[in-house]
Amino acid sequence: MEEGAADLRQRKKQNCTETDKMAPDERNKENPNLGRSPKYVLFQRFAKLFFGCVAAVTSGMMYAVYLSTYHERKFWFSSRQELEREITFQGDSAIYYSFYKELLKAPSFERGVYELTHNNKTVSLRTINAVQQMTLYPELIASVLYQASGSEEVIEPVYFYIGIVFGLQGIYMAALFVTSWVMSGTWLAGMLTVAWFIINRTDTTRIDYSIPLRENWALPYFACQVAALTGYLKNNINSSAERFCYLLVSASTYTFMMMWEYSHYLLFVQAVSLFLLDSFALVQTDKVHEVYKIYLFSLFLGYLLHFENPALLVSPLLSLVAALMLSKCLQMNMKKGTFISRMLKIMYFYLVFTISVTMNFLLKTFVPHKENEHVLKFLEVKFGLNTTKNFTVNWLLCQESLQTPSQDFFLRLTQSSLLPFYILVLIICLSSVTQVIFRRISGGPLKEKITLDDGRIGERPEIAYHVIHTMLMGSLAMMLEGIKYLWTPYMCMLAAFGVCSPELWMTLFKWLRLRAVHPILLALILSMAVPSIIGFSLWKEYFPRIMTELSELQEFYDSDTVELMMWIKRQAPVAAVFAGSPQLMGLIKLCTGWMVASLPSYNDVDLLQRNENIYQIYSKRSAEDIYKILTSYKATYLIIEDSICNEVGPVKGCRVKDLLDIANGHVVP
């Protein structure tokens, strides 16, 4: 028997030796795909990347064309005179465009910048740095591009200006496309993101209300930053792609901070998301801290180029990131899985919170600042921590964008099928991330490479980041309806990724312990079938509506405002100073160039006080008091609006007259 076993081992050895000595040509004959497999895989990846990029760029261009067409149909822009076109710029958009016009009229770009930084022709009795005050870097860039490209003889300044905004919105769309594509692995998710975004345009953008708002310039860069950050946080990313994503995160973060004065608040929410992601060991710590360094560098450059704006020094983003960097030095060997490390982790949260709050308090104590104090007062009153009679705070509380979302908002999202699928995807991803967190707390290891068969979508760091981020954004949107313009695009991207991701369906099937059908096959089928069905139903229901919207002509003509502007140009003396509501003053400055007593700016204490004082013309104060207020600002003309006198607010006690009477003590709230 032993001899037979020895003989068998000898035969096996001979067979193995013969197999090893087999010629490469013979092995290729047995497996024809073996030799060309790397080339085939490379070609497949290149084709997938090429067609995905083409689809992303095409989606962005088509969305930009759609916005341009819609804008033309709504305002009849091409058939209007210059004055009538300028009246379509509402609110603070008017003052932004007026400074763009001044830059183009200046004899040189340097002279134009100097006049803006030492501007004494806009607000009476005050010289302002308009670049810092109004965050005019978008207008500076637009004017440089217009003059450097030689577009003066090709296109009118207004078309060039709004064309840039439409182009940025196309980039915004392409960035959302890429984000969902990177997360799901298929550009079908990007197409579904685009469809949901356009269908829910009422809740995703304010572009049809007013074009050059600061967020319309800034949010495309934030979307690019989120797309790059998604790729950067991935585990299975090669070094060159990781480096590219890092550079894109750096560039887009800095640009975003330069374009919008409130950008650091949005980055603060993102930093909290990354902090939670790192605290539960769901991502490589080094990557997170590299992003923290990007925040610090962007804050530093923003502080310098915003003329040493103290608002950036006292921002919560700086305090949080500094506390996180300091805490990292104090806890180097925490994540060991022992009981002591778990206690230290709890202390780590306390440590970061304590250091950040203390640092922010000290900065606000020693750094002189007045900007955005009304924002903090507003938040205190909004969350029931304080009460006030202050006109500005109460006026902000009455704004529709700062109210809680209406039922119509959720109804629209449900009718477009976005909300149900978003909730489904969020529940599955959140449950999977929670499982991973408990596994990490109990000391269990995480797999370095997740396969489809594992059904652990929550172990992917980019997925965990988006789950935390969208929950924080959603929580804010539940309190402030204006945040929906930040949250709803996120919903479109996350819901599209989920229904197109085989990993998400596989995670669900692992929990259900599906045995009747092969789960991987069913997950692949559903990841194609479900988005196809959704896309077909959306196309059938909403495509005719969109085409009808683009084909019908709408009427927008404010004859009273046109007559007012024409009268000012013809009759008012050059030295005249106009007083009235801030929104109307922005239009007067844009359409006529005359000096005004106030501006629609809400990040400067003096301008806010001016707005409140001039609004006193609608209060119960005496004529003598009103005269003293107006003459103190050298106002020579006063414009009273019927819309404010006869205002019927949707919320009781929110009329301008009521808020002024409460602030003056004439009425008890």
mmCIF file of N, CA, C and O in Angstrom, residues 64-136:
data_model
loop_
_atom_site.group_PDB
_atom_site.id
_atom_site.type_symbol
_atom_site.label_atom_id
_atom_site.label_comp_id
_atom_site.label_asym_id
_atom_site.label_seq_id
_atom_site.Cartn_x
_atom_site.Cartn_y
_atom_site.Cartn_z
ATOM 1 N N ALA A 64 -26.660 73.839 -19.567
ATOM 2 C CA ALA A 64 -26.371 75.264 -19.765
ATOM 3 C C ALA A 64 -27.237 75.843 -20.886
ATOM 4 O O ALA A 64 -27.770 76.954 -20.766
ATOM 5 N N VAL A 65 -27.398 75.098 -21.970
ATOM 6 C CA VAL A 65 -28.260 75.543 -23.068
ATOM 7 C C VAL A 65 -29.709 75.620 -22.605
ATOM 8 O O VAL A 65 -30.452 76.556 -22.970
ATOM 9 N N TYR A 66 -30.120 74.651 -21.812
ATOM 10 C CA TYR A 66 -31.496 74.662 -21.284
ATOM 11 C C TYR A 66 -31.743 75.911 -20.445
ATOM 12 O O TYR A 66 -32.783 76.578 -20.596
ATOM 13 N N LEU A 67 -30.806 76.257 -19.567
ATOM 14 C CA LEU A 67 -30.971 77.451 -18.736
ATOM 15 C C LEU A 67 -31.005 78.722 -19.589
ATOM 16 O O LEU A 67 -31.803 79.628 -19.333
ATOM 17 N N SER A 68 -30.135 78.781 -20.577
ATOM 18 C CA SER A 68 -30.101 79.951 -21.446
ATOM 19 C C SER A 68 -31.420 80.108 -22.210
ATOM 20 O O SER A 68 -31.961 81.219 -22.320
ATOM 21 N N THR A 69 -31.932 79.001 -22.719
ATOM 22 C CA THR A 69 -33.199 79.045 -23.451
ATOM 23 C C THR A 69 -34.347 79.437 -22.538
ATOM 24 O O THR A 69 -35.208 80.254 -22.913
ATOM 25 N N TYR A 70 -34.361 78.865 -21.328
ATOM 26 C CA TYR A 70 -35.421 79.196 -20.385
ATOM 27 C C TYR A 70 -35.372 80.671 -20.002
ATOM 28 O O TYR A 70 -36.406 81.348 -19.904
ATOM 29 N N HIS A 71 -34.169 81.177 -19.785
ATOM 30 C CA HIS A 71 -34.006 82.586 -19.424
ATOM 31 C C HIS A 71 -34.489 83.499 -20.543
ATOM 32 O O HIS A 71 -35.137 84.527 -20.296
ATOM 33 N N GLU A 72 -34.187 83.143 -21.774
ATOM 34 C CA GLU A 72 -34.623 83.941 -22.915
ATOM 35 C C GLU A 72 -36.145 83.933 -23.033
ATOM 36 O O GLU A 72 -36.773 84.971 -23.297
ATOM 37 N N ARG A 73 -36.756 82.780 -22.834
ATOM 38 C CA ARG A 73 -38.205 82.681 -22.944
ATOM 39 C C ARG A 73 -38.910 83.427 -21.812
ATOM 40 O O ARG A 73 -40.002 83.975 -21.998
ATOM 41 N N LYS A 74 -38.297 83.446 -20.656
ATOM 42 C CA LYS A 74 -38.945 84.082 -19.505
ATOM 43 C C LYS A 74 -38.845 85.598 -19.561
ATOM 44 O O LYS A 74 -39.809 86.308 -19.242
ATOM 45 N N PHE A 75 -37.695 86.124 -19.948
ATOM 46 C CA PHE A 75 -37.466 87.566 -19.885
ATOM 47 C C PHE A 75 -37.439 88.242 -21.260
ATOM 48 O O PHE A 75 -37.292 89.461 -21.316
ATOM 49 N N TRP A 76 -37.542 87.493 -22.347
ATOM 50 C CA TRP A 76 -37.430 88.060 -23.690
ATOM 51 C C TRP A 76 -36.139 88.887 -23.790
ATOM 52 O O TRP A 76 -36.137 90.022 -24.256
ATOM 53 N N PHE A 77 -35.062 88.323 -23.355
ATOM 54 C CA PHE A 77 -33.849 89.090 -23.109
ATOM 55 C C PHE A 77 -33.293 89.714 -24.387
ATOM 56 O O PHE A 77 -32.851 90.867 -24.373
ATOM 57 N N SER A 78 -33.290 88.975 -25.461
ATOM 58 C CA SER A 78 -32.662 89.475 -26.687
ATOM 59 C C SER A 78 -33.447 90.619 -27.325
ATOM 60 O O SER A 78 -32.886 91.415 -28.088
ATOM 61 N N SER A 79 -34.727 90.717 -27.041
ATOM 62 C CA SER A 79 -35.558 91.762 -27.645
ATOM 63 C C SER A 79 -35.744 92.968 -26.738
ATOM 64 O O SER A 79 -36.480 93.894 -27.087
ATOM 65 N N ARG A 80 -35.092 92.997 -25.583
ATOM 66 C CA ARG A 80 -35.232 94.109 -24.648
ATOM 67 C C ARG A 80 -34.146 95.155 -24.870
ATOM 68 O O ARG A 80 -33.061 94.865 -25.382
ATOM 69 N N GLN A 81 -34.452 96.376 -24.434
ATOM 70 C CA GLN A 81 -33.443 97.416 -24.381
ATOM 71 C C GLN A 81 -32.540 97.177 -23.162
ATOM 72 O O GLN A 81 -32.854 96.392 -22.274
ATOM 73 N N GLU A 82 -31.406 97.879 -23.128
ATOM 74 C CA GLU A 82 -30.441 97.647 -22.054
ATOM 75 C C GLU A 82 -31.051 97.903 -20.680
ATOM 76 O O GLU A 82 -30.833 97.132 -19.736
ATOM 77 N N LEU A 83 -31.829 98.960 -20.541
ATOM 78 C CA LEU A 83 -32.446 99.273 -19.256
ATOM 79 C C LEU A 83 -33.402 98.166 -18.824
ATOM 80 O O LEU A 83 -33.410 97.760 -17.651
ATOM 81 N N GLU A 84 -34.191 97.665 -19.750
ATOM 82 C CA GLU A 84 -35.153 96.610 -19.421
ATOM 83 C C GLU A 84 -34.450 95.313 -19.058
ATOM 84 O O GLU A 84 -34.925 94.535 -18.225
ATOM 85 N N ARG A 85 -33.305 95.048 -19.675
ATOM 86 C CA ARG A 85 -32.528 93.864 -19.307
ATOM 87 C C ARG A 85 -31.991 93.988 -17.888
ATOM 88 O O ARG A 85 -32.027 93.033 -17.100
ATOM 89 N N GLU A 86 -31.499 95.178 -17.552
ATOM 90 C CA GLU A 86 -30.889 95.362 -16.240
ATOM 91 C C GLU A 86 -31.913 95.252 -15.114
ATOM 92 O O GLU A 86 -31.570 94.860 -13.999
ATOM 93 N N ILE A 87 -33.158 95.574 -15.400
ATOM 94 C CA ILE A 87 -34.193 95.477 -14.371
ATOM 95 C C ILE A 87 -34.448 94.024 -13.974
ATOM 96 O O ILE A 87 -34.923 93.752 -12.869
ATOM 97 N N THR A 88 -34.097 93.077 -14.849
ATOM 98 C CA THR A 88 -34.292 91.663 -14.503
ATOM 99 C C THR A 88 -33.327 91.195 -13.422
ATOM 100 O O THR A 88 -33.536 90.124 -12.845
ATOM 101 N N PHE A 89 -32.274 91.983 -13.150
ATOM 102 C CA PHE A 89 -31.359 91.639 -12.062
ATOM 103 C C PHE A 89 -31.991 92.089 -10.747
ATOM 104 O O PHE A 89 -32.076 93.284 -10.470
ATOM 105 N N GLN A 90 -32.422 91.131 -9.952
ATOM 106 C CA GLN A 90 -33.172 91.435 -8.745
ATOM 107 C C GLN A 90 -32.260 91.407 -7.511
ATOM 108 O O GLN A 90 -31.298 90.645 -7.434
ATOM 109 N N GLY A 91 -32.608 92.236 -6.510
ATOM 110 C CA GLY A 91 -31.930 92.201 -5.220
ATOM 111 C C GLY A 91 -30.463 92.536 -5.318
ATOM 112 O O GLY A 91 -30.043 93.471 -6.020
ATOM 113 N N ASP A 92 -29.633 91.736 -4.591
ATOM 114 C CA ASP A 92 -28.202 92.014 -4.571
ATOM 115 C C ASP A 92 -27.534 91.695 -5.904
ATOM 116 O O ASP A 92 -26.405 92.121 -6.154
ATOM 117 N N SER A 93 -28.219 90.955 -6.791
ATOM 118 C CA SER A 93 -27.652 90.694 -8.110
ATOM 119 C C SER A 93 -27.438 91.989 -8.877
ATOM 120 O O SER A 93 -26.497 92.099 -9.667
ATOM 121 N N ALA A 94 -28.304 92.961 -8.667
ATOM 122 C CA ALA A 94 -28.188 94.235 -9.377
ATOM 123 C C ALA A 94 -26.902 94.959 -9.003
ATOM 124 O O ALA A 94 -26.213 95.508 -9.877
ATOM 125 N N ILE A 95 -26.571 94.959 -7.730
ATOM 126 C CA ILE A 95 -25.368 95.682 -7.307
ATOM 127 C C ILE A 95 -24.108 94.967 -7.789
ATOM 128 O O ILE A 95 -23.109 95.600 -8.138
ATOM 129 N N TYR A 96 -24.146 93.622 -7.864
ATOM 130 C CA TYR A 96 -23.000 92.885 -8.394
ATOM 131 C C TYR A 96 -22.742 93.272 -9.852
ATOM 132 O O TYR A 96 -21.603 93.564 -10.232
ATOM 133 N N TYR A 97 -23.799 93.283 -10.639
ATOM 134 C CA TYR A 97 -23.630 93.594 -12.054
ATOM 135 C C TYR A 97 -23.239 95.052 -12.265
ATOM 136 O O TYR A 97 -22.516 95.374 -13.219
ATOM 137 N N SER A 98 -23.678 95.944 -11.381
ATOM 138 C CA SER A 98 -23.304 97.356 -11.523
ATOM 139 C C SER A 98 -21.796 97.537 -11.362
ATOM 140 O O SER A 98 -21.177 98.333 -12.084
ATOM 141 N N PHE A 99 -21.188 96.804 -10.448
ATOM 142 C CA PHE A 99 -19.732 96.892 -10.276
ATOM 143 C C PHE A 99 -19.002 96.277 -11.472
ATOM 144 O O PHE A 99 -17.909 96.730 -11.837
ATOM 145 N N TYR A 100 -19.579 95.245 -12.071
ATOM 146 C CA TYR A 100 -19.009 94.663 -13.291
ATOM 147 C C TYR A 100 -19.004 95.710 -14.405
ATOM 148 O O TYR A 100 -18.018 95.836 -15.156
ATOM 149 N N LYS A 101 -20.077 96.476 -14.530
ATOM 150 C CA LYS A 101 -20.137 97.537 -15.536
ATOM 151 C C LYS A 101 -19.084 98.608 -15.268
ATOM 152 O O LYS A 101 -18.443 99.110 -16.199
ATOM 153 N N GLU A 102 -18.894 98.961 -14.001
ATOM 154 C CA GLU A 102 -17.898 99.976 -13.659
ATOM 155 C C GLU A 102 -16.493 99.518 -14.027
ATOM 156 O O GLU A 102 -15.662 100.314 -14.474
ATOM 157 N N LEU A 103 -16.212 98.228 -13.821
ATOM 158 C CA LEU A 103 -14.892 97.715 -14.181
ATOM 159 C C LEU A 103 -14.646 97.829 -15.680
ATOM 160 O O LEU A 103 -13.533 98.169 -16.112
ATOM 161 N N LEU A 104 -15.668 97.550 -16.476
ATOM 162 C CA LEU A 104 -15.503 97.619 -17.925
ATOM 163 C C LEU A 104 -15.382 99.063 -18.412
ATOM 164 O O LEU A 104 -14.750 99.318 -19.450
ATOM 165 N N LYS A 105 -15.974 100.010 -17.698
ATOM 166 C CA LYS A 105 -15.906 101.415 -18.095
ATOM 167 C C LYS A 105 -14.598 102.073 -17.673
ATOM 168 O O LYS A 105 -14.253 103.146 -18.186
ATOM 169 N N ALA A 106 -13.876 101.467 -16.743
ATOM 170 C CA ALA A 106 -12.629 102.055 -16.246
ATOM 171 C C ALA A 106 -11.582 102.089 -17.356
ATOM 172 O O ALA A 106 -11.563 101.225 -18.242
ATOM 173 N N PRO A 107 -10.688 103.100 -17.356
ATOM 174 C CA PRO A 107 -9.662 103.192 -18.410
ATOM 175 C C PRO A 107 -8.699 102.011 -18.418
ATOM 176 O O PRO A 107 -8.133 101.682 -19.450
ATOM 177 N N SER A 108 -8.506 101.377 -17.272
ATOM 178 C CA SER A 108 -7.658 100.185 -17.186
ATOM 179 C C SER A 108 -8.177 99.302 -16.058
ATOM 180 O O SER A 108 -8.928 99.759 -15.184
ATOM 181 N N PHE A 109 -7.770 98.054 -16.109
ATOM 182 C CA PHE A 109 -8.229 97.128 -15.074
ATOM 183 C C PHE A 109 -7.704 97.539 -13.704
ATOM 184 O O PHE A 109 -8.425 97.480 -12.705
ATOM 185 N N GLU A 110 -6.445 97.976 -13.649
ATOM 186 C CA GLU A 110 -5.865 98.387 -12.371
ATOM 187 C C GLU A 110 -6.621 99.578 -11.789
ATOM 188 O O GLU A 110 -6.884 99.624 -10.577
ATOM 189 N N ARG A 111 -6.959 100.523 -12.651
ATOM 190 C CA ARG A 111 -7.716 101.691 -12.177
ATOM 191 C C ARG A 111 -9.105 101.285 -11.715
ATOM 192 O O ARG A 111 -9.612 101.798 -10.708
ATOM 193 N N GLY A 112 -9.727 100.352 -12.424
ATOM 194 C CA GLY A 112 -11.043 99.887 -12.017
ATOM 195 C C GLY A 112 -11.027 99.201 -10.663
ATOM 196 O O GLY A 112 -11.920 99.424 -9.833
ATOM 197 N N VAL A 113 -9.999 98.391 -10.413
ATOM 198 C CA VAL A 113 -9.882 97.718 -9.114
ATOM 199 C C VAL A 113 -9.654 98.743 -8.010
ATOM 200 O O VAL A 113 -10.230 98.641 -6.918
ATOM 201 N N TYR A 114 -8.816 99.740 -8.289
ATOM 202 C CA TYR A 114 -8.571 100.777 -7.285
ATOM 203 C C TYR A 114 -9.854 101.526 -6.936
ATOM 204 O O TYR A 114 -10.128 101.804 -5.762
ATOM 205 N N GLU A 115 -10.640 101.864 -7.946
ATOM 206 C CA GLU A 115 -11.888 102.586 -7.685
ATOM 207 C C GLU A 115 -12.877 101.741 -6.890
ATOM 208 O O GLU A 115 -13.648 102.270 -6.080
ATOM 209 N N LEU A 116 -12.846 100.440 -7.094
ATOM 210 C CA LEU A 116 -13.745 99.572 -6.324
ATOM 211 C C LEU A 116 -13.281 99.422 -4.881
ATOM 212 O O LEU A 116 -14.098 99.362 -3.959
ATOM 213 N N THR A 117 -11.982 99.362 -4.673
ATOM 214 C CA THR A 117 -11.472 99.218 -3.307
ATOM 215 C C THR A 117 -11.510 100.533 -2.536
ATOM 216 O O THR A 117 -11.366 100.521 -1.306
ATOM 217 N N HIS A 118 -11.685 101.642 -3.244
ATOM 218 C CA HIS A 118 -11.813 102.960 -2.591
ATOM 219 C C HIS A 118 -13.068 103.641 -3.138
ATOM 220 O O HIS A 118 -13.019 104.782 -3.619
ATOM 221 N N ASN A 119 -14.187 102.959 -3.058
ATOM 222 C CA ASN A 119 -15.415 103.411 -3.702
ATOM 223 C C ASN A 119 -16.151 104.412 -2.820
ATOM 224 O O ASN A 119 -16.563 104.091 -1.702
ATOM 225 N N ASN A 120 -16.328 105.631 -3.326
ATOM 226 C CA ASN A 120 -17.089 106.663 -2.610
ATOM 227 C C ASN A 120 -18.217 107.223 -3.476
ATOM 228 O O ASN A 120 -18.733 108.309 -3.218
ATOM 229 N N LYS A 121 -18.596 106.474 -4.533
ATOM 230 C CA LYS A 121 -19.641 106.918 -5.445
ATOM 231 C C LYS A 121 -20.881 106.043 -5.389
ATOM 232 O O LYS A 121 -21.760 106.173 -6.229
ATOM 233 N N THR A 122 -20.935 105.154 -4.410
ATOM 234 C CA THR A 122 -22.076 104.234 -4.322
ATOM 235 C C THR A 122 -22.954 104.569 -3.135
ATOM 236 O O THR A 122 -24.156 104.829 -3.283
ATOM 237 N N VAL A 123 -22.382 104.554 -1.927
ATOM 238 C CA VAL A 123 -23.125 104.818 -0.699
ATOM 239 C C VAL A 123 -22.763 106.209 -0.205
ATOM 240 O O VAL A 123 -21.575 106.556 -0.105
ATOM 241 N N SER A 124 -23.757 106.996 0.088
ATOM 242 C CA SER A 124 -23.511 108.371 0.517
ATOM 243 C C SER A 124 -22.748 108.414 1.836
ATOM 244 O O SER A 124 -22.963 107.592 2.733
ATOM 245 N N LEU A 125 -21.836 109.383 1.928
ATOM 246 C CA LEU A 125 -21.061 109.657 3.144
ATOM 247 C C LEU A 125 -20.226 108.468 3.595
ATOM 248 O O LEU A 125 -19.895 108.340 4.773
ATOM 249 N N ARG A 126 -19.842 107.623 2.659
ATOM 250 C CA ARG A 126 -19.037 106.472 3.068
ATOM 251 C C ARG A 126 -18.182 105.995 1.898
ATOM 252 O O ARG A 126 -18.646 105.933 0.759
ATOM 253 N N THR A 127 -16.937 105.677 2.233
ATOM 254 C CA THR A 127 -16.024 105.051 1.278
ATOM 255 C C THR A 127 -15.901 103.579 1.649
ATOM 256 O O THR A 127 -15.540 103.251 2.783
ATOM 257 N N ILE A 128 -16.206 102.708 0.702
ATOM 258 C CA ILE A 128 -16.217 101.271 0.998
ATOM 259 C C ILE A 128 -15.220 100.552 0.107
ATOM 260 O O ILE A 128 -14.884 101.009 -0.984
ATOM 261 N N ASN A 129 -14.743 99.443 0.602
ATOM 262 C CA ASN A 129 -13.954 98.511 -0.203
ATOM 263 C C ASN A 129 -14.938 97.496 -0.777
ATOM 264 O O ASN A 129 -15.266 96.498 -0.147
ATOM 265 N N ALA A 130 -15.435 97.778 -1.978
ATOM 266 C CA ALA A 130 -16.502 96.960 -2.546
ATOM 267 C C ALA A 130 -16.049 95.532 -2.829
ATOM 268 O O ALA A 130 -16.853 94.599 -2.765
ATOM 269 N N VAL A 131 -14.758 95.332 -3.134
ATOM 270 C CA VAL A 131 -14.267 93.987 -3.413
ATOM 271 C C VAL A 131 -14.398 93.111 -2.174
ATOM 272 O O VAL A 131 -14.819 91.954 -2.251
ATOM 273 N N GLN A 132 -14.044 93.683 -1.015
ATOM 274 C CA GLN A 132 -14.187 92.928 0.231
ATOM 275 C C GLN A 132 -15.639 92.884 0.689
ATOM 276 O O GLN A 132 -16.136 91.833 1.102
ATOM 277 N N GLN A 133 -16.308 94.021 0.592
ATOM 278 C CA GLN A 133 -17.659 94.142 1.130
ATOM 279 C C GLN A 133 -18.648 93.243 0.399
ATOM 280 O O GLN A 133 -19.481 92.589 1.023
ATOM 281 N N MET A 134 -18.534 93.183 -0.925
ATOM 282 C CA MET A 134 -19.511 92.464 -1.739
ATOM 283 C C MET A 134 -18.962 91.177 -2.345
ATOM 284 O O MET A 134 -19.651 90.511 -3.118
ATOM 285 N N THR A 135 -17.706 90.814 -1.998
ATOM 286 C CA THR A 135 -17.065 89.610 -2.556
ATOM 287 C C THR A 135 -17.132 89.654 -4.084
ATOM 288 O O THR A 135 -17.794 88.836 -4.739
ATOM 289 N N LEU A 136 -16.400 90.600 -4.654
ATOM 290 C CA LEU A 136 -16.515 90.881 -6.085
ATOM 291 C C LEU A 136 -15.498 90.147 -6.949
ATOM 292 O O LEU A 136 -15.276 90.537 -8.103
#
